[in-house]
XYZ file of C-alpha atoms in Angstrom:
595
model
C -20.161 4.254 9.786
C -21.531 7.987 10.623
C -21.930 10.041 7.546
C -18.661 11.713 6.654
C -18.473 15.242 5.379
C -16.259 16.334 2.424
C -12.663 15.927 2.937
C -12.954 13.990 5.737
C -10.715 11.623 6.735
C -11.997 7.667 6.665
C -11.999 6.646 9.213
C -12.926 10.062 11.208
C -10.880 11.744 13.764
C -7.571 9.601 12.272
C -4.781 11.852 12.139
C -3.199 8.903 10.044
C -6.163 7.441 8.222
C -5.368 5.818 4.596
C -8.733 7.197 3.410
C -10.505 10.642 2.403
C -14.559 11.070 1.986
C -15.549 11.490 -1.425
C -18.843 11.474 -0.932
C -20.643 12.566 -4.430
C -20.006 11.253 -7.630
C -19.080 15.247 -8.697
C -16.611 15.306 -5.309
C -14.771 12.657 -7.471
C -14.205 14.324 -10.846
C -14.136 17.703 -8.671
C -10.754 16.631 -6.931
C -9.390 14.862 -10.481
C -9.211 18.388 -12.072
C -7.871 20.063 -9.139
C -11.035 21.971 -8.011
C -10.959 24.180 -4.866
C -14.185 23.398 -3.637
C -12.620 19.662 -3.480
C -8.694 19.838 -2.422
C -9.384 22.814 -0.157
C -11.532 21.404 2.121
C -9.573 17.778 1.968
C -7.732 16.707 5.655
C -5.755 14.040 4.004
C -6.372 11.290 1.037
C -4.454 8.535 -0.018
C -0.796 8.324 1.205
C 0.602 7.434 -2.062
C -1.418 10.164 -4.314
C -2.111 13.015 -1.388
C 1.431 13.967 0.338
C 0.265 14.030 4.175
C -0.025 17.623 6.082
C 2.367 16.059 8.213
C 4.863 14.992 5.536
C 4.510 18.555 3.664
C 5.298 20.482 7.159
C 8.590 18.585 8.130
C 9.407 19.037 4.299
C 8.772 22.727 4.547
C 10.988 23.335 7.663
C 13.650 21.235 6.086
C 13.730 23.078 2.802
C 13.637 26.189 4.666
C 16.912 25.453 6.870
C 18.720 23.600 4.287
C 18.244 24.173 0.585
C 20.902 26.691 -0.787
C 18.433 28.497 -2.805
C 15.242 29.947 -1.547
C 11.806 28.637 -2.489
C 12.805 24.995 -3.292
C 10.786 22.563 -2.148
C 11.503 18.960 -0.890
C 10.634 15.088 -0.945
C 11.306 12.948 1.871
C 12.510 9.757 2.275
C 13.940 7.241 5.172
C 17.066 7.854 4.119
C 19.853 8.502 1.955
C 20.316 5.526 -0.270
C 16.671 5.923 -0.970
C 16.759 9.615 -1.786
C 19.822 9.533 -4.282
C 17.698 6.693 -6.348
C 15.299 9.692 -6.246
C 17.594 12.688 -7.569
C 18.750 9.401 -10.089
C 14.998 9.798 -11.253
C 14.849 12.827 -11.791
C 17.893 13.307 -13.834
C 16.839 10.222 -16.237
C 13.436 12.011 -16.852
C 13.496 15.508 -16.470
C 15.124 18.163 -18.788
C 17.762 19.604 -17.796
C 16.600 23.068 -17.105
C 14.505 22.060 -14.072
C 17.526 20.154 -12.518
C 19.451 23.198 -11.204
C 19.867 23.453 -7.686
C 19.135 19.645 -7.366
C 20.335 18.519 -3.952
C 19.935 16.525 -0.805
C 20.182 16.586 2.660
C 20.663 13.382 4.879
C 19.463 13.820 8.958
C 20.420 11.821 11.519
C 20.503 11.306 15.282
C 22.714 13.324 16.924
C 24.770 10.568 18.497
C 26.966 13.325 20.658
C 24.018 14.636 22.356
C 23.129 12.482 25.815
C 19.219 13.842 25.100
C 19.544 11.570 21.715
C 20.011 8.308 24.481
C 16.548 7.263 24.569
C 15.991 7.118 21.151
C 19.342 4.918 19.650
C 16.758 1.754 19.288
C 14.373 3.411 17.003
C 17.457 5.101 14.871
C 15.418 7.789 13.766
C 16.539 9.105 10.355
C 15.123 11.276 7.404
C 16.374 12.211 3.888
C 15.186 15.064 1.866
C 15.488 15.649 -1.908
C 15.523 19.500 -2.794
C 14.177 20.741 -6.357
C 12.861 24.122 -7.675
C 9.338 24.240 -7.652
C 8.872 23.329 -11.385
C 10.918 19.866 -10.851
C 7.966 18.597 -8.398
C 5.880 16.562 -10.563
C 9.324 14.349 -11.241
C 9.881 13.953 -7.420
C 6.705 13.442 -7.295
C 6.485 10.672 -9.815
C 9.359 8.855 -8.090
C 7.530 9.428 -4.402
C 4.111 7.780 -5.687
C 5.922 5.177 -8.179
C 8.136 3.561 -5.564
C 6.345 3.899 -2.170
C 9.696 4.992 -0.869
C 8.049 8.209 0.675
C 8.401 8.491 4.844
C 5.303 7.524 6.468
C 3.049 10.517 8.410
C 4.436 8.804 11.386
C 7.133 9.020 10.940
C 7.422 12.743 9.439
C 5.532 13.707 12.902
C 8.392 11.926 14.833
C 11.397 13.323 12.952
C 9.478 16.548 12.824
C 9.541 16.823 16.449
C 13.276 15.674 16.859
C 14.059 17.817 13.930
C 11.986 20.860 15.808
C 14.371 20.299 19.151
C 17.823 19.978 17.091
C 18.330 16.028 17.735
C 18.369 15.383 14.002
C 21.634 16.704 12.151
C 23.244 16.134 8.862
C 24.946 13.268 8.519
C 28.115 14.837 7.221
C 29.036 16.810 10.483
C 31.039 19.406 8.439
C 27.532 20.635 7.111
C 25.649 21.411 10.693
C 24.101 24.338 11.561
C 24.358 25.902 15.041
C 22.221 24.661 17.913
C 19.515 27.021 18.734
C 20.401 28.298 22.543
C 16.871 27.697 23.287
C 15.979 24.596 23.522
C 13.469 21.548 25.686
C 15.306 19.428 28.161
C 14.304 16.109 26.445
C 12.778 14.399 23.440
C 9.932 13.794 22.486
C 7.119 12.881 25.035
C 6.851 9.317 24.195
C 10.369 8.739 24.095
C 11.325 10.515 27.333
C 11.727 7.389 29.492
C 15.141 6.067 30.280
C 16.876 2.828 28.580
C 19.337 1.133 27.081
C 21.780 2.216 24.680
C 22.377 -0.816 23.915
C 20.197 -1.135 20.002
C 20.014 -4.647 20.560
C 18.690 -5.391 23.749
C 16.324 -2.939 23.427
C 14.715 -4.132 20.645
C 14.685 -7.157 21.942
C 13.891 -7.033 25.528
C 11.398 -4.111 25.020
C 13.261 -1.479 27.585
C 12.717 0.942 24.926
C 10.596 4.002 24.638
C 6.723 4.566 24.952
C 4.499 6.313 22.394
C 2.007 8.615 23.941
C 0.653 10.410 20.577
C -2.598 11.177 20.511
C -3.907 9.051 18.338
C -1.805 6.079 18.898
C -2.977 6.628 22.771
C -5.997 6.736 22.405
C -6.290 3.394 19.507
C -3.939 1.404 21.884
C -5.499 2.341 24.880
C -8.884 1.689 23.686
C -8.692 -1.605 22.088
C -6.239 -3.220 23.972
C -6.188 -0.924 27.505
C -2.460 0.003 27.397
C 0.332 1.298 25.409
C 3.268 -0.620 23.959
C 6.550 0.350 24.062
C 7.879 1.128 20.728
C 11.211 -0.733 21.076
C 8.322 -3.965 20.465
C 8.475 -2.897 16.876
C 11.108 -5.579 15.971
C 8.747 -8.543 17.819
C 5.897 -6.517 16.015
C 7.524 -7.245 12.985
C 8.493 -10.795 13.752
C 4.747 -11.920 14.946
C 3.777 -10.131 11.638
C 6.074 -11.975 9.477
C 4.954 -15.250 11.460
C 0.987 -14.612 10.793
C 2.001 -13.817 6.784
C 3.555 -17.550 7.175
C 1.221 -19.373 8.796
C 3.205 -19.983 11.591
C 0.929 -17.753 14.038
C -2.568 -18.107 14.238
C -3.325 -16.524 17.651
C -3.525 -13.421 19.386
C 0.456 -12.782 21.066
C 1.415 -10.470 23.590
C 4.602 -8.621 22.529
C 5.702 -8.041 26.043
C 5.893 -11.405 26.995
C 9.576 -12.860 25.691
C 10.248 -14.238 23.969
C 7.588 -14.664 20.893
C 5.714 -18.097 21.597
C 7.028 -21.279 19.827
C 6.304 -21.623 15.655
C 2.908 -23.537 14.344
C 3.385 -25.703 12.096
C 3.577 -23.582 8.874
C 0.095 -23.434 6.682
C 2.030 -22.172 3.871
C 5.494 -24.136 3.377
C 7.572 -20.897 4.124
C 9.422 -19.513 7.012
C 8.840 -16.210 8.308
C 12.824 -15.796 7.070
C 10.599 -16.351 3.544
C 9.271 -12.885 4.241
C 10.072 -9.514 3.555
C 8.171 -6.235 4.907
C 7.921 -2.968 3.229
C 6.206 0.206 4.264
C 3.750 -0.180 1.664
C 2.064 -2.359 -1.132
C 3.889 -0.899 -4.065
C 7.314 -0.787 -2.556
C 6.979 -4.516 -2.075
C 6.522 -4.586 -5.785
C 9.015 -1.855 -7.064
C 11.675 -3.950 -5.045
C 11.143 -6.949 -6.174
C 11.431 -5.559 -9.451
C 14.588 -4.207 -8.385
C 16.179 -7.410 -7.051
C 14.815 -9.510 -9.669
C 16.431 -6.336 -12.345
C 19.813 -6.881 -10.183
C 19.890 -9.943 -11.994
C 19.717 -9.726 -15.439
C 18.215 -6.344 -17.257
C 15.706 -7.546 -19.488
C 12.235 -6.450 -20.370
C 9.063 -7.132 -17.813
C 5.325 -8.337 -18.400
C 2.681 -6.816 -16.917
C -0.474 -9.467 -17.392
C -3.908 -8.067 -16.714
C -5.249 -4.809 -16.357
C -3.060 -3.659 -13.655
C -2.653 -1.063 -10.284
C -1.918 2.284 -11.868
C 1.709 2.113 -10.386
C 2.708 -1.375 -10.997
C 2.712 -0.638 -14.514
C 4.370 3.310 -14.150
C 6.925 0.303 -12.331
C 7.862 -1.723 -14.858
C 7.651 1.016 -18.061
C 9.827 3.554 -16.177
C 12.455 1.819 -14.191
C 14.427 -0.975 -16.030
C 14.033 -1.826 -20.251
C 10.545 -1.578 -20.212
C 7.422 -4.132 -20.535
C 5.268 -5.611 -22.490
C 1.813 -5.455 -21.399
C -0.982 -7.620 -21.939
C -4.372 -5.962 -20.432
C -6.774 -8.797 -20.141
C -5.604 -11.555 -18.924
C -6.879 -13.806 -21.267
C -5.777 -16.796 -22.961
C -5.525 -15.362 -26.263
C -2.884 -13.170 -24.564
C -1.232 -16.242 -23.219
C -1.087 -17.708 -26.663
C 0.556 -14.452 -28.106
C 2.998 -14.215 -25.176
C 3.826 -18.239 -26.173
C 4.780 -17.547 -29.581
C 6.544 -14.491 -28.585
C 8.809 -17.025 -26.357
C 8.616 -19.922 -28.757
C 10.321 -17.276 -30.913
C 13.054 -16.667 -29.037
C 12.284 -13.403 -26.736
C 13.019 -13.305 -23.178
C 11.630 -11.978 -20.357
C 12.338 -10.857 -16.704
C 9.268 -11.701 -15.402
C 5.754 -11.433 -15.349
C 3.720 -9.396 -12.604
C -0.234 -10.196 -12.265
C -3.093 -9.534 -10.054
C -4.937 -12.445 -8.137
C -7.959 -11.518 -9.001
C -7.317 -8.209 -10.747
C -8.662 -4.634 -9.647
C -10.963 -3.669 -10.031
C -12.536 -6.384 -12.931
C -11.620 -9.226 -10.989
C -9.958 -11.304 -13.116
C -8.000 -14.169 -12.521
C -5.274 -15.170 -14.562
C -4.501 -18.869 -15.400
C -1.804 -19.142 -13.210
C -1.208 -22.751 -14.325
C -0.186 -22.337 -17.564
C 1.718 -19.026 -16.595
C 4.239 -21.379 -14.540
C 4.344 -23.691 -17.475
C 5.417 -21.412 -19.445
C 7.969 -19.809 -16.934
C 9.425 -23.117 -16.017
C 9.858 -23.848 -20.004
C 11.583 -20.034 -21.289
C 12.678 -19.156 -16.911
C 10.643 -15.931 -15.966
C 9.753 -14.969 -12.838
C 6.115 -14.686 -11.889
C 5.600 -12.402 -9.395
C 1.312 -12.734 -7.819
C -0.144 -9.734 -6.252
C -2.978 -11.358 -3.796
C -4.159 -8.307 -2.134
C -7.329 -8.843 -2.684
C -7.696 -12.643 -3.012
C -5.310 -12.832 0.498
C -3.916 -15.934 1.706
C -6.936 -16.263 3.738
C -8.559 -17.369 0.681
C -6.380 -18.667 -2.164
C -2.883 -20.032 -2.504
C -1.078 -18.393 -5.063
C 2.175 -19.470 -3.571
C 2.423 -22.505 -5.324
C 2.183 -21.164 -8.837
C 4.643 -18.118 -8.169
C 8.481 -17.438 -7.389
C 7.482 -14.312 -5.129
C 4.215 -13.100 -3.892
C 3.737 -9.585 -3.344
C 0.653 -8.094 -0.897
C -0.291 -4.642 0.615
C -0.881 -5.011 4.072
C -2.567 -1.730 4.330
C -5.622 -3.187 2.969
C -7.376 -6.288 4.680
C -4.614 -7.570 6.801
C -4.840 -4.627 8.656
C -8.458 -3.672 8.230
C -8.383 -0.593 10.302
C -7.487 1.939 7.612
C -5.302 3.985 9.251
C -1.465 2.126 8.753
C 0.420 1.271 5.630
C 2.339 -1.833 5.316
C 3.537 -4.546 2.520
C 5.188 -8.045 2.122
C 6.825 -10.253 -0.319
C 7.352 -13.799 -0.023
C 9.689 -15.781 -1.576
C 8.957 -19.330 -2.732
C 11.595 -21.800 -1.224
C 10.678 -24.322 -3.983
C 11.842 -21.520 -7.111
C 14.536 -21.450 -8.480
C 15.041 -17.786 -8.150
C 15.370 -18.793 -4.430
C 18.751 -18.343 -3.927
C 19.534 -15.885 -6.445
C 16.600 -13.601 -4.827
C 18.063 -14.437 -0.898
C 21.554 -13.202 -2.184
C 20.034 -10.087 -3.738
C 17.831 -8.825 -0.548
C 21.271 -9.713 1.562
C 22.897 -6.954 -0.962
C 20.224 -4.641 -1.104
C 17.330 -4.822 1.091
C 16.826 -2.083 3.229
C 13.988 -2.201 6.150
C 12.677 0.805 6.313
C 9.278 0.166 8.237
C 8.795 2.419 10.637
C 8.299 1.221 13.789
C 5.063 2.892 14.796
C 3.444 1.620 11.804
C 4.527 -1.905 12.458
C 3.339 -1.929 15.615
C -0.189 -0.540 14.831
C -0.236 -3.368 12.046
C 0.523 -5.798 13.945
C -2.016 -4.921 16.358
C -4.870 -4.480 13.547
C -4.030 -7.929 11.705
C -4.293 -10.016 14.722
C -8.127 -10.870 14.122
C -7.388 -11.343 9.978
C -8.348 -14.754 9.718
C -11.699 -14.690 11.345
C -12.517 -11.331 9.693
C -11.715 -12.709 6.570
C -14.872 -15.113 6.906
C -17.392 -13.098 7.682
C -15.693 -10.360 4.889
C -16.535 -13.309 1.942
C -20.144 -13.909 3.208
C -20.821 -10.283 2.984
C -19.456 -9.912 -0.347
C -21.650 -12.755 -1.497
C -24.526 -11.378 -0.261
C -24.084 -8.411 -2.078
C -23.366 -9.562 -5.514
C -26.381 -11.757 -5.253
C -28.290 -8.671 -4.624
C -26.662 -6.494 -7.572
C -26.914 -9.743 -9.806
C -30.706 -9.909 -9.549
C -31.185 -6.554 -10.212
C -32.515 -4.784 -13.292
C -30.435 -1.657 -13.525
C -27.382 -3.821 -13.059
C -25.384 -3.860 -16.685
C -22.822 -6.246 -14.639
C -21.171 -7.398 -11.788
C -17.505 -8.698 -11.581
C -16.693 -11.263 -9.112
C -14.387 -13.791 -8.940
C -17.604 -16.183 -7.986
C -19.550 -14.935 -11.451
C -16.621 -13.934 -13.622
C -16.035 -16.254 -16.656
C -12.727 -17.213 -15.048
C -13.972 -18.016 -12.218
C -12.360 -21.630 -12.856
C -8.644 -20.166 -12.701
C -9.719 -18.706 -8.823
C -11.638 -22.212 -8.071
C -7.614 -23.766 -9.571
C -5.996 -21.445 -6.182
C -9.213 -21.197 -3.639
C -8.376 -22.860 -0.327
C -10.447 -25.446 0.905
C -11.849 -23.102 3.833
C -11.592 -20.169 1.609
C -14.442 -18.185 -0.133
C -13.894 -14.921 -2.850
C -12.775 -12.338 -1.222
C -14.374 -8.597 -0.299
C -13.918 -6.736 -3.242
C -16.649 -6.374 -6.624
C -17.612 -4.248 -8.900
C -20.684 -3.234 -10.505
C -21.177 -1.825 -14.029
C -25.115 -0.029 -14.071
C -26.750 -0.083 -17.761
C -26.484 3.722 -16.989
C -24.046 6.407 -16.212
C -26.792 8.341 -14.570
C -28.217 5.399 -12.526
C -24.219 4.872 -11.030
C -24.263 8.131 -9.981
C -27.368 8.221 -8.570
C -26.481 4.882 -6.583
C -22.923 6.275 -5.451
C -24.762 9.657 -4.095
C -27.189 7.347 -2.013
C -24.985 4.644 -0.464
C -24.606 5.164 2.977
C -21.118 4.169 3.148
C -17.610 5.324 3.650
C -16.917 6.621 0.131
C -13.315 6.890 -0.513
C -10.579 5.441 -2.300
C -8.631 2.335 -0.689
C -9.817 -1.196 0.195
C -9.988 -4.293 2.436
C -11.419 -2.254 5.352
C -13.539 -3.473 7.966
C -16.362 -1.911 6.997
C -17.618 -1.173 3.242
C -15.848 1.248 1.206
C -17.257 2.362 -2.120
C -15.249 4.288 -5.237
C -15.981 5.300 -8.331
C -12.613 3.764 -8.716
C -11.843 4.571 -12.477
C -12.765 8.135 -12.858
C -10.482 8.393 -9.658
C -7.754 6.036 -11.362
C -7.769 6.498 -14.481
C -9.508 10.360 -14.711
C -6.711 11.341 -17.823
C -7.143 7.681 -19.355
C -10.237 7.360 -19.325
C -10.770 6.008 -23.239
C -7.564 3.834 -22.810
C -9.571 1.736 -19.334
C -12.741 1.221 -21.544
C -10.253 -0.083 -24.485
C -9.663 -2.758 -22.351
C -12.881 -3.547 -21.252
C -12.683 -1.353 -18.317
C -16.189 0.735 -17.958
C -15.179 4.193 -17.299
C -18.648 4.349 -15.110
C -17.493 1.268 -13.065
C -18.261 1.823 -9.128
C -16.032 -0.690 -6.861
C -17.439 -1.899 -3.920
C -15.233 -2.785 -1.094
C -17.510 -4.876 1.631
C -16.345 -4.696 5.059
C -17.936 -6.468 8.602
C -21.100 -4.665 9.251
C -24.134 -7.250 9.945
C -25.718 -8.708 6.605
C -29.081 -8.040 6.730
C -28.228 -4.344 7.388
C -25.689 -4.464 4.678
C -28.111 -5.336 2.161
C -30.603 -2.907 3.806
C -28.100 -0.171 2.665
C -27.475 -1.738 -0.715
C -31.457 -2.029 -1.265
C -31.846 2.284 -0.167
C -28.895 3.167 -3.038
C -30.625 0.860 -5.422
C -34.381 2.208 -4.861
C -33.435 6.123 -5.014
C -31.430 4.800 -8.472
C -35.116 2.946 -9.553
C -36.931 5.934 -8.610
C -34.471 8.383 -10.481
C -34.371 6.450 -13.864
C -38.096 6.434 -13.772
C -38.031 10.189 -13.519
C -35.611 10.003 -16.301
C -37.169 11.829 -19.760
């Protein structure tokens, strides 16, 4: 990958990319305290932590036209269910003071209008919460916490409908006047002619076509055409399929229908599979439809993602966390049941991030099956190319965004229920209740497209990875390296690795010293940026980025505040290491420099 300037986006040129180039130890802590010569010059960042410049201009206009007092601001979300669990938020956390004026707005297609025709398939909708200014870090909270936020996709395609008067309130008593000036049709990509009929066009693909720049131009160039967007439903089917095992080639969407089911790899269905705009909404609701069951108290096990843990402290009872994983943990949390508590259920990383940790999933499920729990496995980063966590969990929870998709530029997660659990049922009759979809169809379809080549990328992912921690292993500035192939735990991985798989992409690397990290993290010539799982390597100084205001609770738990993660994508080995060996030499030749 080209060098990449300050702010950039990763990858470059992406109007939708997932990443932003950090690319100095200082740029780090620089854009953790806010500093101008950082934010200022950032084009985007993570979706989740940086609201996108297309999300904050669709906001803007929105607030502008529709909150009752001037200067309030406004969060988005898909729609209105989803927004009034926001303003819920908000009044369970913040004081009262900075609630007034709380309100929300709830857009829609304007059925009545025959300009709206073309775009009944895709029922474009948007929701926005309004707030005074001071209530934002509350909306905020709720917006990163959840993943409920709208996608930059699709704030740039409401945006444009919202721009032209197609998108109204909901409540037709509250609609403004149609400007007298307005364009004859929709937006561009939308403008061809088809049915009105939702159904048919999802399903026989008569719908509209995007022609955005970007999605032109990554369509076009990888696979020489555009797809209609009324696909999105047999984009979402195919990527259910692949999460199952039940597609293992390359399908063409316009073909119908969808070729005949593999045998399933995995023992599940693709009606075993649930799809979520993102990683962390996968988790936040299956917290919420295993809390729809009985409100008890959570476990988090292992040090955790920042916001699965914000997940299960601030919506529900609570949890109790246990940060390492460990079996002395295990043997607390057996006496705490053997003693008569009970718990929800217990959400874990396989292996964790960024120490790579693997829990002992065996004796978890013992001990869920003996006091009923839920275990709920996170396998981003092992994936189910490698490992089969399935077998020791009741749901299994993945971000999509990261190496399923590869390309770094669409968000996306999944959560598979076990038919074998005996939360099953129970969980089936929840999502019937309250499972919304609210993947948007562009970003279905680009993931789709992007995960097609997972398995085989997968393979040469692992080799890479190996070759690297070999490398940083053998080398004498290295403090540590943690891997699920060199971690002391390594047994509870080799318990759930797959017979064909290997350990995954990600590692990190502790140096002896702060000053040789740094030194190291100037002079990789890689995309430096937060995320992971992309196709090509990706390194972070992931816990002063993380955990920048808790910093001395991470190293309580054995996290090294100096930590770099390293996430190893698909460039050629020997050139790999070539890059690893450069960072490593101007680190040698620095600490001998060093008074």
């Amino acid at each position: 990958m080209p060098h990449l300037s300050l702010g950039e986006s990763i990858p470059a040129d992406t109007d939708h990319a997932i990443s932003v180039s950090l690319p100095t130890w200082e740029s780090n802590v620089g854009y953790e305290k806010g500093e101008k010569w950082v934010v200022d010059n950032m084009t985007t960042g993570y979706p989740r932590f940086f609201i996108h410049k297309k999300i904050q201009a669709l906001a803007q206009d929105i607030a502008s036209k529709y909150a009752k007092t001037p200067g309030h601001q406004a969060m988005l979300f898909p729609n209105k269910t989803i927004a009034l669990r926001c303003i819920d938020f908000m009044k369970d956390k913040a004081p009262a003071d900075l609630l007034e004026g709380l309100d929300s707005i709830h857009l829609v297609l304007d059925a009545s209008d025959p300009e709206a025709a073309p775009l009944r398939p895709i029922n474009p909708s948007v929701s926005a919460v309004l707030f005074k200014p001071e209530a934002f870090p509350y909306a905020k909270q709720y917006w990163q916490h959840t993943g409920d936020g709208v996608s930059s996709r699709r704030a740039e395609f409401c945006h444009s409908l919202f721009s032209q008067h197609l998108l109204v309130p909901d409540d037709s008593s509250m609609r403004s006047p149609k400007s007298s000036v307005r364009q004859k049709h929709g937006p561009r990509r939308y403008q061809r002619k088809v049915s009105t009929d939702d159904t048919a066009a999802a399903r026989n693909g008569n719908g509209p076509v995007p022609d955005a720049e970007e999605s032109a131009r990554f369509l076009e160039e990888r696979f020489g055409r555009n797809l209609d967007i009324s696909l999105a439903e047999r984009a979402k089917a195919a990527i259910r399929r692949r999460i199952a095992g039940t597609l293992t080639h390359h399908v063409d969407l316009t073909k119908e229908p969808l070729p005949e089911l593999e045998p399933s790899t995995r023992g599940i269905t693709e009606d075993d599979i649930y799809l979520f705009p993102n990683g962390i909404n996968a988790i936040y609701n299956t917290h919420r439809l295993l809390l729809s069951m009985r409100s008890l108290k959570s476990l988090s096990f292992g040090f955790p993602y920042v916001d699965t843990l914000k997940i299960l402290q601030k919506f529900g009872p609570g949890c109790v966390f246990y940060g390492r994983a460990s079996e002395e943990e295990l043997d607390d949390l057996e006496r705490r049941l053997e003693s008569g508590e009970r718990f929800l259920g217990l959400f874990c990383e396989f292996p964790g991030n960024p120490m790579l940790t693997c829990p002992n999933l065996k004796r978890i499920r013992s001990l869920a099956d003996r006091y009923d729990f839920a275990v709920v496995v996170d396998e981003t980063i092992g994936t189910f190319g490698n490992i089969n966590v399935l077998q020791y969990s009741d749901v299994v929870v993945s971000s999509l965004t990261k190496i399923f998709s590869g390309d770094c530029n669409v968000m996306g997660g999944s959560a598979v229920f076990n038919p074998k659990s005996r939360y099953y049922s129970p969980l089936k009759e929840a999502a019937a209740r309250l499972y919304q979809d609210t993947y948007w169809p562009e970003d279905a379809i680009f993931m789709e497209r992007n995960s097609r080549d997972f398995a085989s990328r997968i393979d040469r992912i692992n080799a890479n990875a190996e070759a690297i921690a070999e490398l940083l292993l053998s080398h004498p500035l290295v403090k540590t390296v943690h891997y699920p192939k060199c971690n002391p735990d390594r047994a509870n991985y080799e318990d759930c690795k797959l017979p064909t798989g290997g350990y995954g992409g990600l590692l990190s690397v502790v140096f002896k010293r702060k000053e040789d990290a740094m030194v190291f993290y100037d002079n990789i010539e890689s995309a430096k940026g937060p995320s992971l799982g992309t196709n090509f390597t990706l390194t972070s100084p992931y816990v002063v980025l993380a955990y920048f205001l808790e910093l001395d609770w991470a190293a309580s738990l054995g996290v090294d505040p100096d930590l770099l993660r390293i996430s190893v994508g698909l460039e050629d080995t020997e050139q790999l290491v070539g890059i690893f060996k450069s960072a490593l030499k101007a680190a040698e030749e620095a600490s001998k420099e060093a008074p």
